[in-house]
Amino acid sequence: MGKAFSNVKFSILDLAPVLHGHDATLSFQNSADLAQHVEKLGYHRYWLAEHHNMPGIASSATSLVISHIASHTEKIRVGAGGIMLPNHAPLVIAEQFGTLDALYPDRIDLGLGRAPGSDQATAHALRRTLNSSPEDFPSQVEELEAYFAGAARVKAVPGQGANVPLWLLGSSDFSARLAAERGLPFAFASHFSPDYTLPALRLYRDRFTPSNQLSKPQAMVGVNIIAAETTEKAKWLATSQQQQFLSMIRGKPSQLMPPIDDIDQEWTIYEKASVEKSVNSKSTIVGDKDVVREKLAAFIEETEADEVIINSQIYDHEERKKSYQIVSDLVHV
């Protein structure tokens, strides 16, 4: 296993992919099955993310899907990675996650982000107004903490006194600064913003102030992993994720497509460069077990992460489960 994996927790980020030719019903069936699978493998937590107006992602009603996953598992932590807090009244989120904590005690996490989770038109549809700004996010986090602590004038029922650890999520230095200031754990979206990973983590650790929730910095990093029996097969499976990135670059998000034999026929050289900047970085690992072992160990050594959360955008559900099995065999031996 090596020292690189010995003190690191490994978790799952599930984007609840909507597969081409299917609907969200299958997405949720697959997510529940995957959660049961990775729980048996020993993964630490299972997170879902809030995205809207995305044909390939079914987890828009994130708290509902969290409840679905928690009801089909027994002990794995389940949570949001994350809830885009500016889309919601903090009281509503306190009540939703207070309810989840009451239903599934000591198993629920709440990761918070400040992005809309989609485009401006969708943000307007969610919020009804775009008068809020990123500068409002710290006060929204503070308001949410007050509801959980029972310190607000309005009481969150359920919610007040709930044991729901808060995480701040980010893809830049904004949330790194805020997480450090408030003494909260920090999860960096290195799986789609690799260039800013190390500066954000350094800033977070250097400026961390202990809090009632956390005495020392706790950093999680996201990584894309597609593992298979051979590197050739893994690269073939990875063409589904590449097609999804390509559709986003073109401004036409799609469902998760089946893998294809020749991805080069699908993009221009400029589109290829743009996709590869996102998916061919240190935080995207595609290969057999030896490739995954080497690159994952190097990524953990470089980031000094306390926890790694893995996203595997694989069209075939059984191949997706197999990918997480391969990683588990490497890190949990």
Coordinates of C-alpha atoms in Angstrom, one line a residue:
M1 CA 0.0 0.0 0.0
G2 CA 2.8 2.4 0.8
K3 CA 2.9 5.4 3.2
A4 CA 1.0 7.6 0.7
F5 CA -2.3 5.8 1.5
S6 CA -1.8 5.0 5.2
N7 CA -3.4 8.0 6.9
V8 CA -5.7 9.1 4.1
K9 CA -9.5 8.6 4.0
F10 CA -11.1 7.7 0.6
S11 CA -14.6 8.8 -0.3
I12 CA -17.0 8.9 -3.2
L13 CA -18.4 11.9 -5.2
D14 CA -21.4 10.7 -7.2
L15 CA -22.8 13.0 -9.8
A16 CA -25.8 10.6 -10.3
P17 CA -25.1 10.5 -14.0
V18 CA -28.1 10.3 -16.3
L19 CA -27.1 7.7 -19.0
H20 CA -27.9 8.3 -22.6
G21 CA -31.0 6.4 -23.5
H22 CA -32.2 6.2 -19.8
D23 CA -33.8 8.5 -17.2
A24 CA -33.2 9.5 -13.6
T25 CA -35.0 6.5 -12.3
L26 CA -32.0 4.3 -13.4
S27 CA -29.6 7.0 -12.1
F28 CA -31.0 6.7 -8.5
Q29 CA -31.1 2.9 -8.7
N30 CA -27.5 2.8 -9.7
S31 CA -26.5 5.3 -7.0
A32 CA -28.1 3.2 -4.3
D33 CA -26.4 0.1 -5.6
L34 CA -23.0 1.9 -5.9
A35 CA -23.4 3.2 -2.3
Q36 CA -24.0 -0.3 -1.0
H37 CA -21.0 -1.5 -3.0
V38 CA -18.5 1.1 -1.7
E39 CA -19.8 0.9 1.8
K40 CA -18.8 -2.8 1.8
L41 CA -15.4 -1.8 0.4
G42 CA -14.7 0.5 3.3
Y43 CA -15.0 4.0 1.7
H44 CA -15.6 6.7 4.3
R45 CA -18.3 8.9 2.8
Y46 CA -20.6 9.3 -0.1
W47 CA -21.4 12.8 -1.4
L48 CA -23.8 14.1 -4.0
A49 CA -23.7 17.6 -5.6
E50 CA -26.2 20.2 -6.5
H51 CA -26.3 21.0 -10.2
H52 CA -29.2 22.4 -12.2
N53 CA -30.2 22.5 -15.8
M54 CA -27.7 19.7 -16.5
P55 CA -29.2 16.8 -18.6
G56 CA -26.5 14.4 -17.4
I57 CA -26.7 15.0 -13.6
A58 CA -29.8 13.9 -11.6
S59 CA -28.9 15.2 -8.1
S60 CA -30.5 18.6 -8.3
A61 CA -32.8 17.9 -5.4
T62 CA -29.7 17.0 -3.4
S63 CA -31.2 16.5 0.1
L64 CA -33.8 14.1 -1.3
V65 CA -31.1 12.0 -3.0
I66 CA -29.0 12.0 0.2
S67 CA -32.0 10.6 2.1
H68 CA -32.4 7.9 -0.7
I69 CA -28.7 6.9 -0.3
A70 CA -28.7 6.9 3.5
S71 CA -31.8 4.8 3.5
H72 CA -30.1 2.1 1.4
T73 CA -26.9 2.0 3.5
E74 CA -26.1 1.4 7.1
K75 CA -22.9 3.3 8.3
I76 CA -21.2 5.2 5.5
R77 CA -21.4 8.9 5.9
V78 CA -23.7 10.6 3.3
G79 CA -23.8 14.2 2.4
A80 CA -23.6 17.1 0.1
G81 CA -20.6 18.0 -1.9
G82 CA -22.2 20.4 -2.1
I83 CA -25.2 22.5 -1.5
M84 CA -24.9 25.9 -3.3
L85 CA -26.0 28.0 -0.4
P86 CA -26.8 31.2 -2.3
N87 CA -29.6 29.3 -4.1
H88 CA -31.4 28.7 -0.8
A89 CA -32.6 30.4 2.4
P90 CA -30.2 29.2 5.1
L91 CA -33.1 28.3 7.3
V92 CA -34.5 25.9 4.7
I93 CA -31.1 24.1 4.5
A94 CA -30.9 24.0 8.3
E95 CA -34.3 22.4 8.4
Q96 CA -33.5 19.9 5.6
F97 CA -30.3 18.8 7.0
G98 CA -31.6 18.8 10.6
T99 CA -34.3 16.4 9.3
L100 CA -31.7 14.2 7.6
D101 CA -29.7 14.1 10.9
A102 CA -32.8 13.1 12.8
L103 CA -33.5 10.3 10.3
Y104 CA -29.9 9.1 10.0
P105 CA -28.1 10.2 13.2
D106 CA -24.3 10.9 13.1
R107 CA -24.1 10.1 9.3
I108 CA -24.9 13.4 7.5
D109 CA -22.4 15.9 6.2
L110 CA -23.1 19.3 4.7
G111 CA -20.6 20.8 2.2
L112 CA -21.4 24.3 1.1
G113 CA -20.5 26.1 -2.1
R114 CA -21.2 29.6 -3.3
A115 CA -21.5 29.1 -7.1
P116 CA -25.0 28.9 -8.7
G117 CA -24.3 25.3 -9.9
S118 CA -25.4 26.2 -13.4
D119 CA -25.8 29.1 -15.8
Q120 CA -27.1 32.6 -15.0
A121 CA -30.6 32.0 -16.4
T122 CA -30.9 28.9 -14.1
A123 CA -29.6 30.9 -11.2
H124 CA -32.3 33.5 -11.8
A125 CA -34.9 30.8 -12.0
L126 CA -33.7 29.4 -8.6
R127 CA -33.2 32.6 -6.7
R128 CA -35.7 34.9 -8.5
T129 CA -33.2 37.7 -8.1
L130 CA -29.4 37.9 -8.8
N131 CA -28.9 40.8 -6.4
S132 CA -26.8 38.6 -4.1
S133 CA -23.0 38.6 -4.5
P134 CA -20.2 36.3 -3.4
E135 CA -19.6 38.7 -0.5
D136 CA -22.9 37.5 0.9
F137 CA -21.7 33.9 1.2
P138 CA -19.8 34.4 4.6
S139 CA -22.9 35.9 6.2
Q140 CA -25.0 33.1 4.8
V141 CA -22.7 30.5 6.3
E142 CA -22.7 32.4 9.7
E143 CA -26.5 32.4 9.6
L144 CA -26.7 28.7 8.9
E145 CA -24.3 28.0 11.8
A146 CA -26.5 30.1 14.1
Y147 CA -29.6 27.9 13.2
F148 CA -27.7 24.7 14.0
A149 CA -26.4 26.2 17.2
G150 CA -29.8 27.5 18.3
A151 CA -28.5 31.1 18.4
A152 CA -30.8 32.6 15.8
R153 CA -34.0 34.4 16.6
V154 CA -35.9 31.9 14.4
K155 CA -35.6 28.3 15.4
A156 CA -34.9 25.6 12.9
V157 CA -37.0 22.6 13.8
P158 CA -35.6 20.1 13.0
G159 CA -32.1 21.6 12.8
Q160 CA -31.4 23.2 16.1
G161 CA -28.7 21.1 17.9
A162 CA -28.3 18.8 14.9
N163 CA -24.9 17.1 14.6
V164 CA -24.2 18.0 11.0
P165 CA -20.5 18.9 10.3
L166 CA -20.1 21.8 7.9
W167 CA -17.5 21.8 5.1
L168 CA -16.7 24.6 2.7
L169 CA -16.1 23.7 -0.9
G170 CA -14.2 25.7 -3.4
S171 CA -12.4 25.9 -6.7
S172 CA -10.5 29.1 -5.9
D173 CA -9.0 30.8 -2.9
F174 CA -12.3 32.5 -1.7
S175 CA -13.6 29.5 0.3
A176 CA -10.1 28.5 1.4
R177 CA -9.8 31.9 3.2
L178 CA -13.3 31.5 4.7
A179 CA -12.8 27.9 5.8
A180 CA -9.5 28.9 7.5
E181 CA -11.1 32.0 9.2
R182 CA -14.1 30.0 10.5
G183 CA -12.1 26.8 11.4
L184 CA -14.0 24.6 9.1
P185 CA -12.8 21.6 7.0
F186 CA -12.1 22.5 3.4
A187 CA -12.8 20.4 0.2
F188 CA -11.1 21.6 -3.0
A189 CA -12.6 20.8 -6.4
S190 CA -9.3 19.8 -7.9
H191 CA -11.1 17.3 -10.1
F192 CA -12.2 20.2 -12.3
S193 CA -9.9 23.1 -11.2
P194 CA -6.5 21.4 -10.9
D195 CA -4.3 24.5 -11.4
Y196 CA -5.5 26.2 -8.2
T197 CA -5.2 23.2 -5.9
L198 CA -1.9 23.7 -4.2
P199 CA -2.2 27.5 -3.7
A200 CA -5.7 27.1 -2.2
L201 CA -4.5 24.3 0.2
R202 CA -1.5 26.3 1.2
L203 CA -3.6 29.4 2.0
Y204 CA -6.1 27.3 4.0
R205 CA -3.4 25.6 6.1
D206 CA -1.4 28.8 6.7
R207 CA -4.4 30.8 7.9
F208 CA -6.3 28.2 9.7
T209 CA -7.9 29.2 13.1
P210 CA -9.1 26.5 15.4
S211 CA -12.9 26.3 16.1
N212 CA -15.3 24.3 18.2
Q213 CA -15.7 22.0 15.2
L214 CA -12.1 21.6 14.3
S215 CA -8.8 21.9 16.1
K216 CA -6.5 21.6 13.0
P217 CA -6.8 21.9 9.2
Q218 CA -8.7 19.1 7.5
A219 CA -8.3 19.1 3.7
M220 CA -10.1 17.0 1.1
V221 CA -9.2 17.0 -2.6
G222 CA -11.3 15.8 -5.5
V223 CA -9.9 13.4 -8.1
N224 CA -11.3 11.8 -11.2
I225 CA -10.3 8.1 -11.4
I226 CA -11.2 5.7 -14.2
A227 CA -9.6 2.3 -13.5
A228 CA -9.8 -0.9 -15.4
E229 CA -8.0 -4.2 -16.0
T230 CA -5.9 -2.6 -18.7
T231 CA -4.9 1.0 -19.3
E232 CA -6.2 0.7 -22.9
K233 CA -9.7 -0.3 -21.6
A234 CA -9.6 2.5 -19.0
K235 CA -8.9 5.1 -21.7
W236 CA -11.8 3.7 -23.7
L237 CA -14.1 4.0 -20.7
A238 CA -12.8 7.6 -20.2
T239 CA -14.2 8.7 -23.5
S240 CA -17.6 9.0 -21.9
Q241 CA -16.3 11.7 -19.5
Q242 CA -14.4 13.3 -22.4
Q243 CA -17.6 13.6 -24.4
Q244 CA -19.4 15.1 -21.4
F245 CA -16.7 17.8 -21.1
L246 CA -16.9 18.4 -24.8
S247 CA -20.6 18.9 -24.7
M248 CA -20.2 21.5 -21.9
I249 CA -17.5 23.3 -23.8
R250 CA -19.9 23.6 -26.8
G251 CA -22.6 25.0 -24.5
K252 CA -24.8 22.0 -25.0
P253 CA -24.6 19.8 -21.9
S254 CA -25.6 16.2 -22.6
Q255 CA -26.4 12.9 -20.8
L256 CA -23.4 10.6 -20.1
M257 CA -22.7 8.9 -23.4
P258 CA -21.4 5.4 -24.0
P259 CA -17.7 5.1 -24.7
I260 CA -16.5 5.4 -28.3
D261 CA -13.5 3.9 -30.1
D262 CA -12.1 7.1 -31.7
I263 CA -12.7 10.3 -29.7
D264 CA -10.4 12.2 -32.1
Q265 CA -13.2 12.1 -34.7
E266 CA -15.5 14.0 -32.3
W267 CA -13.5 17.2 -31.6
T268 CA -11.4 19.9 -33.2
I269 CA -7.8 20.3 -32.1
Y270 CA -8.9 23.3 -30.1
E271 CA -11.7 21.5 -28.3
K272 CA -9.3 18.6 -27.6
A273 CA -6.8 21.0 -26.0
S274 CA -9.6 22.5 -23.8
V275 CA -10.9 19.1 -22.7
E276 CA -7.5 17.7 -22.0
K277 CA -6.6 20.7 -19.9
S278 CA -9.5 19.7 -17.6
V279 CA -9.3 15.9 -17.7
N280 CA -5.6 15.2 -18.4
S281 CA -4.2 16.7 -15.3
K282 CA -2.7 15.3 -12.0
S283 CA -6.2 15.2 -10.6
T284 CA -7.5 12.9 -13.4
I285 CA -6.1 9.4 -13.4
V286 CA -7.0 6.9 -16.1
G287 CA -5.3 3.5 -16.2
D288 CA -4.8 0.0 -14.8
K289 CA -4.0 -0.6 -11.1
D290 CA -0.3 0.1 -11.5
V291 CA -1.0 3.5 -13.2
V292 CA -3.6 4.4 -10.6
R293 CA -1.3 3.4 -7.7
E294 CA 1.6 5.5 -9.0
K295 CA -0.4 8.6 -9.9
L296 CA -2.7 8.6 -6.9
A297 CA 0.3 8.3 -4.5
A298 CA 2.0 11.1 -6.2
F299 CA -1.1 13.3 -6.1
I300 CA -1.6 12.6 -2.4
E301 CA 2.1 13.3 -1.6
E302 CA 1.9 16.6 -3.5
T303 CA -1.3 17.8 -1.9
E304 CA -0.8 16.3 1.6
A305 CA -4.5 15.6 1.6
D306 CA -6.3 14.2 4.6
E307 CA -9.0 12.8 2.4
V308 CA -9.5 12.1 -1.3
I309 CA -13.0 12.1 -2.8
I310 CA -13.2 10.2 -6.1
N311 CA -15.5 10.8 -9.0
S312 CA -15.7 8.1 -11.7
Q313 CA -17.8 9.1 -14.7
I314 CA -18.2 5.7 -16.3
Y315 CA -21.2 4.8 -18.5
D316 CA -21.4 1.1 -17.7
H317 CA -22.6 0.7 -14.1
E318 CA -20.7 -2.6 -13.5
E319 CA -17.5 -1.1 -14.9
R320 CA -18.0 1.9 -12.5
K321 CA -18.3 -0.4 -9.6
K322 CA -15.2 -2.3 -10.8
S323 CA -13.2 0.9 -10.9
Y324 CA -14.0 1.7 -7.3
Q325 CA -13.1 -1.9 -6.4
I326 CA -9.7 -1.6 -8.1
V327 CA -9.0 1.6 -6.1
S328 CA -10.1 0.0 -2.9
D329 CA -7.8 -2.9 -3.4
L330 CA -4.9 -0.5 -3.7
V331 CA -5.7 1.7 -0.8
H332 CA -7.4 -0.5 1.8
V333 CA -5.1 -3.5 1.6

